[in-house]
Short mmCIF file of C-alpha atoms in Angstrom, two decimals:
data_model
loop_
_atom_site.label_atom_id
_atom_site.label_comp_id
_atom_site.label_asym_id
_atom_site.label_seq_id
_atom_site.Cartn_x
_atom_site.Cartn_y
_atom_site.Cartn_z
CA GLU W 76 -14.79 -1.41 -22.87
CA ALA W 77 -16.16 -2.73 -19.59
CA GLY W 78 -16.53 0.83 -18.28
CA ILE W 79 -12.82 1.59 -18.55
CA LYS W 80 -11.80 4.92 -20.02
CA HIS W 81 -8.32 5.89 -21.15
CA LYS W 82 -7.12 8.99 -19.29
CA ARG W 83 -4.03 10.98 -20.04
CA THR W 84 -2.02 12.77 -17.40
CA ARG W 85 -1.41 16.48 -17.74
CA PRO W 86 2.00 17.31 -19.18
CA TYR W 87 4.48 18.82 -16.72
CA ARG W 88 2.34 17.76 -13.75
CA PRO W 89 4.58 15.51 -11.61
CA GLN W 90 1.93 15.08 -8.91
CA THR W 91 -0.32 13.24 -11.35
CA ASN W 92 2.45 11.35 -13.12
CA GLY W 93 3.87 10.31 -9.76
CA LYS W 94 0.67 8.49 -8.85
CA VAL W 95 0.74 6.57 -12.11
CA GLU W 96 4.42 5.75 -11.71
CA ARG W 97 3.88 4.55 -8.14
CA PHE W 98 1.01 2.29 -9.23
CA ASN W 99 3.19 0.84 -12.00
CA ARG W 100 5.95 0.16 -9.48
CA ILE W 101 3.51 -1.58 -7.12
CA LEU W 102 2.29 -3.73 -10.02
CA GLN W 103 5.85 -4.79 -10.76
CA GLU W 104 6.82 -5.48 -7.15
CA GLU W 105 3.64 -7.06 -5.83
CA TRP W 106 2.13 -8.76 -8.87
CA ALA W 107 4.19 -9.09 -12.05
CA TYR W 108 7.51 -10.14 -10.49
CA ALA W 109 6.42 -11.12 -6.97
CA LYS W 110 6.68 -14.81 -7.80
CA ALA W 111 7.77 -17.06 -10.63
CA TYR W 112 4.91 -17.73 -13.03
CA ASN W 113 5.00 -20.66 -15.44
CA SER W 114 3.64 -18.55 -18.30
CA GLU W 115 2.41 -15.09 -19.20
CA ALA W 116 -1.12 -16.51 -19.29
CA GLU W 117 -0.75 -17.62 -15.67
CA ARG W 118 0.51 -14.14 -14.71
CA GLN W 119 -2.44 -12.51 -16.50
CA ALA W 120 -4.89 -14.87 -14.81
CA CYS W 121 -3.68 -13.58 -11.42
CA TYR W 122 -4.18 -9.92 -12.34
CA PRO W 123 -7.90 -9.60 -11.49
CA ASP W 124 -7.25 -11.10 -8.04
CA PHE W 125 -4.40 -8.67 -7.45
CA ILE W 126 -6.52 -5.66 -8.47
CA GLU W 127 -9.32 -6.83 -6.16
CA TYR W 128 -6.79 -7.16 -3.32
CA TYR W 129 -5.23 -3.77 -4.14
CA ASN W 130 -8.57 -1.96 -4.10
CA GLN W 131 -10.40 -3.87 -1.37
CA ARG W 132 -7.88 -5.09 1.22
CA ARG W 133 -4.37 -3.71 0.71
CA PRO W 134 -3.55 -0.99 3.25
CA HIS W 135 -2.42 2.27 1.64
CA THR W 136 -0.13 4.61 3.52
CA ALA W 137 -1.70 7.69 1.93
CA LEU W 138 -5.07 6.55 3.31
CA LYS W 139 -3.68 5.91 6.81
CA GLY W 140 -3.83 2.16 6.34
CA ALA W 141 -7.28 2.07 4.74
CA SER W 142 -8.05 0.57 1.34
CA PRO W 143 -9.24 2.64 -1.62
CA ALA W 144 -12.62 0.90 -1.52
CA SER W 145 -13.17 2.16 2.02
CA ARG W 146 -13.32 5.69 0.60
CA VAL W 147 -16.05 4.91 -1.93
CA THR W 148 -19.57 5.43 -0.63
CA ASN W 149 -21.64 4.15 -3.57
CA GLN W 150 -20.25 0.63 -4.09
CA PRO W 151 -22.67 -1.97 -5.41
CA GLY W 152 -23.52 -4.73 -2.97
#
């Protein structure tokens, strides 16, 4: 739905699983538990903004401080 496809990581491939685990940790630290939300609905409402920030503006060490979006050459708009 909405262009999202479920992907499975390869078994016994820690390099791939590590990326997923790191993303999950970032979600916990910087979105899910970064502040006190009044409800789960309020937390969920903040998720799209966090993902936009994560992809467009958040500096990533692995990209030498660049954002993931800076690596994409065919972005709309």
